[in-house]
Coordinates of C-alpha atoms in Angstrom, one line a residue:
M1 CA -5.7 -7.6 1.3
P2 CA -6.0 -10.6 3.8
L3 CA -6.3 -14.1 2.3
A4 CA -9.8 -15.8 2.9
T5 CA -10.0 -17.1 6.5
T6 CA -11.8 -20.3 7.3
R7 CA -10.3 -21.1 10.6
V8 CA -10.2 -19.4 13.9
Q9 CA -6.8 -18.0 14.9
P10 CA -4.9 -17.2 18.1
P11 CA -5.1 -13.5 19.3
L12 CA -3.0 -11.0 17.3
D13 CA 0.0 -10.5 19.3
F14 CA 1.9 -7.2 19.5
I15 CA 5.1 -7.3 17.5
P16 CA 7.5 -5.1 19.6
P17 CA 10.2 -3.1 17.7
R18 CA 13.6 -4.6 18.1
F19 CA 15.8 -2.4 15.9
N20 CA 18.7 -4.3 14.4
P21 CA 21.5 -2.1 12.9
G22 CA 22.6 -5.3 10.9
I23 CA 19.2 -5.8 9.2
L24 CA 19.1 -2.1 8.5
A25 CA 22.4 -2.3 6.7
I26 CA 21.4 -5.3 4.7
S27 CA 18.1 -3.6 3.8
R28 CA 19.8 -0.5 2.7
A29 CA 22.3 -2.5 0.5
L30 CA 19.5 -4.4 -1.1
L31 CA 17.3 -1.3 -1.7
P32 CA 18.5 -0.7 -5.4
I33 CA 17.8 -4.3 -6.2
W34 CA 14.3 -4.1 -4.7
L35 CA 13.5 -0.9 -6.6
S36 CA 14.4 -2.5 -9.9
W37 CA 13.0 -5.9 -9.2
Q38 CA 9.7 -5.3 -7.2
T39 CA 8.6 -1.8 -8.2
D40 CA 8.2 0.4 -11.4
L41 CA 10.2 3.2 -9.8
S42 CA 12.9 4.3 -12.3
D43 CA 13.7 7.6 -11.0
I44 CA 13.3 9.4 -7.5
Q45 CA 13.6 13.1 -7.2
V46 CA 13.4 15.0 -3.8
K47 CA 12.6 18.6 -3.5
N48 CA 13.5 20.9 -0.4
L49 CA 15.7 18.1 0.9
D50 CA 17.9 20.5 2.7
T51 CA 15.0 20.9 5.1
L52 CA 15.3 17.4 6.4
V53 CA 19.0 17.5 6.4
H54 CA 18.9 20.4 8.9
L55 CA 16.1 18.8 11.0
Y56 CA 18.2 15.5 11.3
E57 CA 21.1 17.6 12.3
Q58 CA 19.0 19.3 15.0
F59 CA 17.6 15.9 16.1
Q60 CA 21.0 14.5 16.6
K61 CA 22.2 17.6 18.6
Q62 CA 19.0 17.1 20.8
Q63 CA 17.4 20.2 19.7
T64 CA 14.3 19.0 17.9
R65 CA 12.1 15.9 17.8
F66 CA 10.0 15.5 14.6
L67 CA 7.4 13.4 12.9
L68 CA 7.5 12.7 9.1
A69 CA 3.9 12.8 7.9
F70 CA 4.1 11.3 4.3
R71 CA 1.5 10.9 1.7
H72 CA 0.3 7.3 0.9
P73 CA -1.1 7.1 -2.6
S74 CA 0.8 3.8 -3.5
P75 CA 1.9 0.5 -2.1
D76 CA 5.4 1.6 -3.2
D77 CA 5.5 4.5 -0.8
P78 CA 7.5 2.8 1.9
V79 CA 10.2 2.0 -0.7
A80 CA 10.3 5.6 -1.8
I81 CA 10.5 6.8 1.8
A82 CA 13.3 4.2 2.5
Y83 CA 15.2 5.8 -0.5
L84 CA 14.6 9.2 1.0
L85 CA 16.1 8.2 4.4
W86 CA 18.8 5.9 3.5
R87 CA 20.2 7.4 0.2
A88 CA 19.0 10.9 -0.5
I89 CA 19.4 12.5 2.9
P90 CA 23.0 11.2 3.5
Q91 CA 24.1 12.3 0.0
Q92 CA 22.6 15.7 0.5
A93 CA 24.2 16.2 3.9
R94 CA 27.6 15.4 2.3
D95 CA 27.0 17.8 -0.5
M96 CA 26.1 20.5 2.2
G97 CA 29.1 19.7 4.3
I98 CA 27.0 18.5 7.2
R99 CA 28.2 15.4 9.1
L100 CA 25.3 13.3 10.2
E101 CA 25.7 10.4 12.6
R102 CA 24.9 7.1 10.8
P103 CA 22.4 5.5 10.2
V104 CA 19.9 8.1 9.0
H105 CA 16.6 6.3 9.6
A106 CA 13.1 6.6 11.3
H107 CA 10.9 4.6 13.5
F108 CA 7.6 4.1 11.8
L109 CA 4.0 3.0 12.4
Y110 CA 2.5 0.3 10.1
D111 CA -0.8 -1.5 9.9
R112 CA -0.8 -4.8 12.0
G113 CA -2.9 -6.4 9.2
I114 CA -0.1 -6.1 6.6
P115 CA 1.8 -9.3 7.8
L116 CA -1.4 -11.3 7.6
W117 CA -1.5 -11.0 3.9
A118 CA 2.0 -10.2 3.0
G119 CA 3.6 -12.8 5.1
R120 CA 5.0 -13.1 8.7
W121 CA 8.4 -12.1 7.3
L122 CA 7.3 -8.5 6.8
G123 CA 6.3 -8.4 10.5
W124 CA 9.8 -9.7 11.3
L125 CA 11.4 -7.1 9.0
G126 CA 9.3 -4.3 10.4
S127 CA 10.3 -5.2 13.9
N128 CA 13.9 -5.3 13.0
L129 CA 13.7 -1.9 11.3
G130 CA 12.1 -0.3 14.3
G131 CA 8.6 -0.3 13.2
V132 CA 5.5 -0.2 15.5
P133 CA 2.5 -2.3 14.3
I134 CA -0.9 -0.8 15.2
Q135 CA -4.5 -2.1 14.9
R136 CA -6.3 0.9 13.5
G137 CA -9.8 0.0 14.4
K138 CA -9.4 0.1 18.2
L139 CA -7.6 1.9 20.9
D140 CA -4.4 -0.1 20.6
L141 CA -2.6 0.8 23.9
A142 CA 0.5 -1.3 23.4
A143 CA 1.2 0.4 20.0
L144 CA 0.4 3.8 21.2
K145 CA 2.5 3.5 24.4
T146 CA 5.5 2.2 22.3
A147 CA 5.1 4.8 19.7
R148 CA 4.8 7.6 22.3
Q149 CA 8.0 6.3 24.1
L150 CA 9.9 6.0 20.9
F151 CA 9.0 9.4 19.7
C152 CA 10.3 11.0 22.9
N153 CA 13.3 8.8 23.5
G154 CA 13.9 6.7 20.4
D155 CA 17.2 7.0 18.4
F156 CA 15.4 8.3 15.3
P157 CA 12.4 10.4 14.3
M158 CA 9.0 8.9 13.6
A159 CA 7.6 8.3 10.2
V160 CA 3.7 8.0 9.8
A161 CA 1.2 7.9 7.0
P162 CA -1.7 10.0 8.4
E163 CA -4.1 8.8 5.7
G164 CA -3.8 5.4 7.3
A165 CA -4.0 3.4 3.9
N166 CA -3.0 4.0 0.3
N167 CA -5.8 5.5 -1.7
G168 CA -4.5 5.0 -5.2
H169 CA -4.6 8.7 -6.0
S170 CA -1.4 10.8 -6.5
E171 CA -3.4 14.0 -6.6
I172 CA -6.1 13.4 -3.9
V173 CA -5.3 13.4 -0.2
S174 CA -7.7 11.3 1.9
P175 CA -9.0 12.6 5.2
L176 CA -6.3 12.3 7.7
E177 CA -6.5 10.3 10.9
P178 CA -6.0 12.5 14.1
G179 CA -3.4 10.1 15.6
I180 CA -0.2 11.9 14.2
A181 CA -1.4 15.1 15.7
Q182 CA -2.1 13.6 19.1
L183 CA 1.3 11.9 19.0
G184 CA 2.9 15.3 18.4
F185 CA 1.2 16.9 21.3
W186 CA 2.1 13.8 23.5
G187 CA 5.7 14.4 22.5
V188 CA 5.5 18.0 23.8
E189 CA 3.9 16.9 27.0
D190 CA 6.5 14.2 27.6
L191 CA 9.4 16.6 27.0
R192 CA 8.1 19.2 29.2
Q193 CA 7.6 16.8 32.0
T194 CA 11.2 15.9 32.0
N195 CA 12.4 19.4 31.5
R196 CA 13.9 18.7 28.0
P197 CA 14.4 21.7 25.6
E198 CA 13.7 19.9 22.3
S199 CA 11.0 21.5 20.1
V200 CA 8.5 19.3 18.4
V201 CA 7.5 19.6 14.7
I202 CA 5.6 17.7 12.0
V203 CA 7.1 17.6 8.6
P204 CA 4.6 17.1 5.7
V205 CA 6.1 15.0 2.9
G206 CA 4.3 14.7 -0.5
L207 CA 4.8 11.7 -2.8
Q208 CA 3.7 11.8 -6.4
Y209 CA 4.1 9.4 -9.3
R210 CA 4.3 10.1 -13.0
Y211 CA 4.8 7.8 -16.0
V212 CA 8.1 8.2 -17.7
A213 CA 6.2 7.9 -20.9
P214 CA 2.3 7.9 -21.0
P215 CA 1.2 4.2 -21.3
W216 CA -1.9 4.8 -23.4
K217 CA -1.7 1.3 -25.0
K218 CA -1.3 -0.6 -21.7
I219 CA -4.2 1.4 -20.2
A220 CA -6.3 0.5 -23.2
D221 CA -5.2 -3.1 -23.0
L222 CA -6.0 -3.3 -19.3
L223 CA -9.5 -1.8 -20.0
S224 CA -10.1 -4.5 -22.7
Q225 CA -9.2 -7.2 -20.2
L226 CA -11.6 -5.7 -17.5
E227 CA -14.4 -5.3 -20.2
Q228 CA -14.0 -8.9 -21.1
K229 CA -14.0 -10.1 -17.5
S230 CA -17.0 -8.0 -16.6
G231 CA -19.2 -9.0 -19.6
L232 CA -18.4 -6.1 -21.9
S233 CA -16.3 -8.3 -24.3
Q234 CA -18.0 -7.2 -27.5
P235 CA -16.0 -4.4 -29.2
L236 CA -17.3 -0.9 -29.3
T237 CA -19.3 -0.3 -32.5
M238 CA -19.1 2.8 -34.4
N239 CA -22.5 4.0 -33.2
R240 CA -21.3 3.5 -29.6
L241 CA -18.0 5.4 -30.4
Q242 CA -20.1 8.2 -31.7
S243 CA -22.3 8.2 -28.7
L244 CA -19.4 8.4 -26.4
R245 CA -17.8 11.3 -28.4
Q246 CA -21.2 13.1 -28.2
R247 CA -21.6 12.5 -24.6
F248 CA -18.2 13.9 -23.7
A249 CA -18.0 16.4 -26.5
K250 CA -18.0 19.4 -24.2
T251 CA -15.3 18.1 -21.9
D252 CA -11.6 19.3 -22.1
L253 CA -10.0 16.0 -23.2
P254 CA -6.7 16.6 -25.1
T255 CA -7.0 14.2 -27.9
Q256 CA -9.5 11.9 -29.6
Q257 CA -7.6 9.0 -28.2
A258 CA -8.1 10.3 -24.6
A259 CA -11.7 11.0 -25.4
E260 CA -12.4 7.5 -26.5
L261 CA -10.3 6.0 -23.6
Y262 CA -12.3 8.1 -21.1
G263 CA -15.6 6.9 -22.7
R264 CA -14.5 3.3 -22.3
L265 CA -13.3 3.9 -18.6
F266 CA -16.6 5.7 -17.8
H267 CA -18.7 3.1 -19.4
L268 CA -17.0 0.3 -17.6
A269 CA -17.3 2.1 -14.2
E270 CA -21.0 2.6 -14.9
Y271 CA -21.5 -1.0 -15.8
L272 CA -19.6 -2.3 -12.7
L273 CA -21.5 0.1 -10.6
T274 CA -24.8 -1.2 -12.0
L275 CA -23.7 -4.7 -11.3
M276 CA -23.0 -3.9 -7.8
E277 CA -26.3 -2.0 -7.2
Q278 CA -28.3 -5.0 -8.5
Y279 CA -26.3 -7.3 -6.2
Y280 CA -27.1 -5.3 -3.1
R281 CA -30.7 -4.7 -4.1
Q282 CA -31.3 -8.3 -4.9
F283 CA -29.6 -10.2 -2.1
Y284 CA -29.4 -7.7 0.6
S285 CA -32.7 -5.8 0.1
I286 CA -30.8 -2.6 0.0
T287 CA -32.8 0.4 -1.4
L288 CA -30.6 2.5 -3.6
P289 CA -32.1 5.8 -5.0
A290 CA -32.3 6.4 -8.8
P291 CA -29.8 8.9 -10.2
D292 CA -30.7 12.6 -10.4
L293 CA -31.2 13.2 -14.2
H294 CA -30.5 16.8 -13.8
Q295 CA -26.9 16.1 -12.8
T296 CA -24.0 15.5 -15.2
P297 CA -23.0 11.9 -15.8
Q298 CA -19.9 12.5 -13.6
E299 CA -22.1 13.8 -10.8
Q300 CA -24.6 10.9 -11.2
L301 CA -21.7 8.4 -11.0
A302 CA -20.2 10.0 -7.8
Q303 CA -23.6 10.1 -6.1
R304 CA -24.4 6.5 -6.9
L305 CA -20.9 5.3 -5.8
Q306 CA -21.2 7.1 -2.5
K307 CA -24.7 5.5 -2.0
L308 CA -23.3 2.0 -3.0
L309 CA -20.3 2.3 -0.6
D310 CA -22.7 3.3 2.2
A311 CA -24.8 0.2 1.4
A312 CA -21.8 -2.2 1.4
L313 CA -20.7 -1.0 4.7
S314 CA -24.2 -1.2 6.2
V315 CA -24.3 -4.9 5.2
A316 CA -21.2 -5.5 7.3
E317 CA -22.3 -3.2 10.0
D318 CA -25.6 -5.0 10.5
Y319 CA -23.8 -8.3 10.8
F320 CA -21.4 -7.1 13.4
T321 CA -24.1 -4.8 15.1
L322 CA -22.2 -1.7 14.5
R323 CA -23.7 1.7 14.4
P324 CA -22.7 3.7 11.3
K325 CA -20.6 6.5 12.8
G326 CA -18.0 8.8 11.2
G327 CA -16.8 8.9 7.6
L328 CA -16.2 5.8 5.4
I329 CA -12.7 5.3 6.6
D330 CA -13.8 5.3 10.3
R331 CA -16.5 2.8 9.5
C332 CA -14.0 0.6 7.7
R333 CA -11.7 0.5 10.6
R334 CA -14.4 -0.5 13.2
I335 CA -15.7 -3.2 10.8
E336 CA -12.1 -4.6 10.4
Q337 CA -11.6 -4.6 14.2
A338 CA -15.0 -6.3 14.7
G339 CA -14.0 -9.0 12.2
W340 CA -10.6 -9.5 13.7
E341 CA -12.1 -9.9 17.2
R342 CA -14.0 -12.9 15.7
I343 CA -11.2 -14.3 13.8
F344 CA -8.4 -13.9 16.4
R345 CA -10.1 -15.0 19.4
A346 CA -8.6 -13.7 22.7
D347 CA -11.6 -15.2 24.6
L348 CA -10.9 -18.8 23.9
G349 CA -8.2 -19.2 26.4
K350 CA -5.3 -21.6 26.3
Q351 CA -7.4 -24.8 26.8
P352 CA -7.9 -27.0 23.8
L353 CA -11.2 -26.8 22.2
S354 CA -13.5 -29.8 21.5
P355 CA -14.1 -30.6 17.8
V356 CA -17.7 -29.1 18.1
E357 CA -16.4 -25.9 19.8
R358 CA -13.5 -25.7 17.2
G359 CA -16.1 -26.2 14.3
L360 CA -18.3 -23.3 15.7
A361 CA -15.4 -21.0 16.2
D362 CA -14.2 -21.7 12.6
R363 CA -17.7 -20.9 11.3
I364 CA -17.8 -17.5 13.2
A365 CA -14.3 -16.7 11.8
E366 CA -15.4 -17.6 8.2
E367 CA -18.5 -15.6 8.4
A368 CA -16.7 -12.7 9.7
D369 CA -14.2 -12.8 6.9
L370 CA -16.9 -12.9 4.4
R371 CA -18.6 -9.8 5.9
M372 CA -15.4 -8.1 5.8
W373 CA -15.3 -8.5 2.1
H374 CA -17.8 -5.7 1.8
M375 CA -15.4 -3.4 3.8
R376 CA -12.5 -4.3 1.5
I377 CA -14.5 -3.2 -1.6
V378 CA -15.1 0.1 0.1
E379 CA -11.5 0.7 1.2
S380 CA -10.3 1.0 -2.6
F381 CA -12.9 3.6 -3.5
V382 CA -12.9 6.1 -0.5
A383 CA -11.2 8.7 -2.6
V384 CA -12.9 8.1 -5.9
T385 CA -14.9 11.3 -6.9
G386 CA -16.4 10.5 -10.2
H387 CA -14.6 13.5 -11.9
Y388 CA -11.0 12.8 -11.1
V389 CA -9.9 11.9 -14.7
L390 CA -12.1 14.5 -16.4
D391 CA -10.8 17.2 -14.2
R392 CA -7.1 16.5 -15.4
P393 CA -7.1 13.9 -18.2
V394 CA -3.6 12.8 -17.9
A395 CA -2.2 9.4 -18.2
E396 CA -1.5 9.1 -14.5
R397 CA -5.1 9.6 -13.6
F398 CA -6.3 7.3 -16.2
G399 CA -3.9 4.6 -14.9
E400 CA -4.8 5.1 -11.3
T401 CA -8.5 4.8 -12.0
A402 CA -8.1 1.8 -14.3
L403 CA -6.0 0.0 -11.5
L404 CA -8.7 0.7 -9.0
L405 CA -11.4 -0.9 -11.4
W406 CA -8.8 -3.8 -11.8
A407 CA -8.7 -4.3 -8.0
L408 CA -12.4 -4.3 -7.8
V409 CA -12.7 -6.9 -10.6
T410 CA -10.1 -9.0 -9.0
R411 CA -11.9 -8.9 -5.6
L412 CA -15.2 -9.7 -7.3
E413 CA -13.4 -12.7 -8.8
G414 CA -12.2 -13.8 -5.4
G415 CA -8.6 -12.9 -6.1
N416 CA -5.9 -10.8 -4.2
P417 CA -5.3 -7.3 -5.8
F418 CA -1.6 -7.4 -5.0
P419 CA 0.6 -7.1 -6.8
R420 CA -0.9 -4.7 -9.2
P421 CA -0.3 -4.9 -13.0
S422 CA 2.5 -2.8 -14.3
L423 CA 1.6 0.0 -16.6
G424 CA 5.2 1.3 -17.2
P425 CA 8.1 2.9 -15.6
L426 CA 7.4 5.7 -13.0
S427 CA 9.2 8.7 -11.8
T428 CA 8.7 9.7 -8.3
T429 CA 8.7 13.1 -6.8
I430 CA 9.1 13.6 -3.1
T431 CA 8.4 17.0 -1.8
V432 CA 9.4 18.1 1.7
G433 CA 7.1 20.7 3.1
K434 CA 7.6 23.4 5.6
P435 CA 7.7 22.0 9.2
I436 CA 4.7 22.7 11.4
S437 CA 5.5 23.6 14.9
V438 CA 3.6 21.5 17.5
S439 CA 5.3 23.1 20.4
D440 CA 3.9 26.6 19.4
R441 CA 0.4 25.1 19.7
W442 CA 0.9 23.8 23.2
P443 CA -1.0 26.6 24.9
S444 CA -4.1 26.0 22.7
Y445 CA -3.8 22.2 23.6
Q446 CA -3.8 22.9 27.1
Q447 CA -7.0 25.0 26.7
N448 CA -8.9 22.5 24.4
R449 CA -7.2 19.2 23.5
R450 CA -9.8 18.1 21.1
H451 CA -9.8 21.4 19.2
A452 CA -6.2 21.6 19.1
V453 CA -5.8 18.1 17.6
A454 CA -8.5 18.8 15.1
T455 CA -6.9 22.1 14.1
L456 CA -3.4 20.5 13.7
T457 CA -4.9 17.7 11.6
R458 CA -6.7 20.1 9.3
D459 CA -3.6 22.3 8.9
L460 CA -1.5 19.1 8.0
Q461 CA -4.2 18.1 5.5
A462 CA -3.9 21.5 3.9
A463 CA -0.1 21.3 3.9
L464 CA -0.1 17.9 2.3
E465 CA -2.6 19.0 -0.4
A466 CA -0.5 22.1 -1.1
L467 CA 2.5 19.8 -2.0
I468 CA 0.7 18.2 -4.9
I469 CA 2.2 19.2 -8.1
P470 CA -0.4 19.4 -10.9
T471 CA 0.2 17.3 -14.0
T472 CA -0.4 18.5 -17.4
P473 CA -2.0 16.5 -20.3
A474 CA 0.4 14.9 -22.6
D475 CA -0.2 12.7 -25.6

């Protein structure tokens, strides 16, 4: 999340990829240290890895160009993908007796906003590792042209997270952005125009995280911290506990401990939701409907949350004079871009500003940043359903939901939700799916481009969802 902005900035420049083999070698050598120092990832397992080994072999023989479309449930995903490319694939190739040219790597797309909050060094690193930064809320021609050129002519395949941003849910795939499908068809088009024989495929890659041991105590401690910060600092009374048990008596929670923890989690979510509803009603004159009492508590929560997210985006859209168009993610991207255009001013030119002009420009930037705060709240909750934990009451879903609430409370306090609290060591499963041929869909693309892109995006979504491995409740 970007830090608060109170000063106008120069225009966001495009950071061109400048792949540096030496930087890649250093990064690869430091990967184990980064894994143990900066993440909770203690074990990474890869399924169907031979698929990628064969694809890299075909890529290096100029038989195939491919896109890696990986899930994005966590900020740790790029590190897991780095392990897949730099460690797992070369080792599997050696085990299979296949000689791959080194290095095994991929170009990649990343959000241009990341260096704004994570530091300029990350933009430098992304450039030297062959990454392409993209502004997601506009037609970023420089990024798209570069990505298209690299996909057709680069030394490596391309890796993209089609969800656009991490959604905090290992077992929910957010709606995919259509850009990866379009990039795939552009690749087919460019290859055909130059009479090259390579086929084009997209490879769905699932990422899923599980706790090595269910961290029930740490989840409970985190909830206690959030309850206190939110004004729910009084301990639960016996009457309240009994009420919670009765409320969720018909649910399929595995243990009394999980039932009580779910009650606390749900109660905290309801309380924060009520606070936010009051905030938007009182200070922004937003009309929010009363919950439908005929619905279950989970259905009521989901409905209220969606209405609240819509209200939060409408506040920002009204300020930026944007029409609400598309889903929540699309609306977030347009708000972000509108804010950036007021902060990173391309229209101010190179002439120095007078103190008054500078002051006015700073005020515009500061107001834009404040309005984007509403969008940042929504970003974290686009995948929240209201029944995610109850559908499968495992420690992973408890932990993911508690961390989302922690991010909300941190944002409400004016803090930065990164890095997140650690709840315990995680094991990671990377599952390589069946490649989806883009070349075979070329005739349909020629007939109706929009329909072909939409169909490929939908099929990729289904393929990523099929890679989710259901977790089972454990005490």
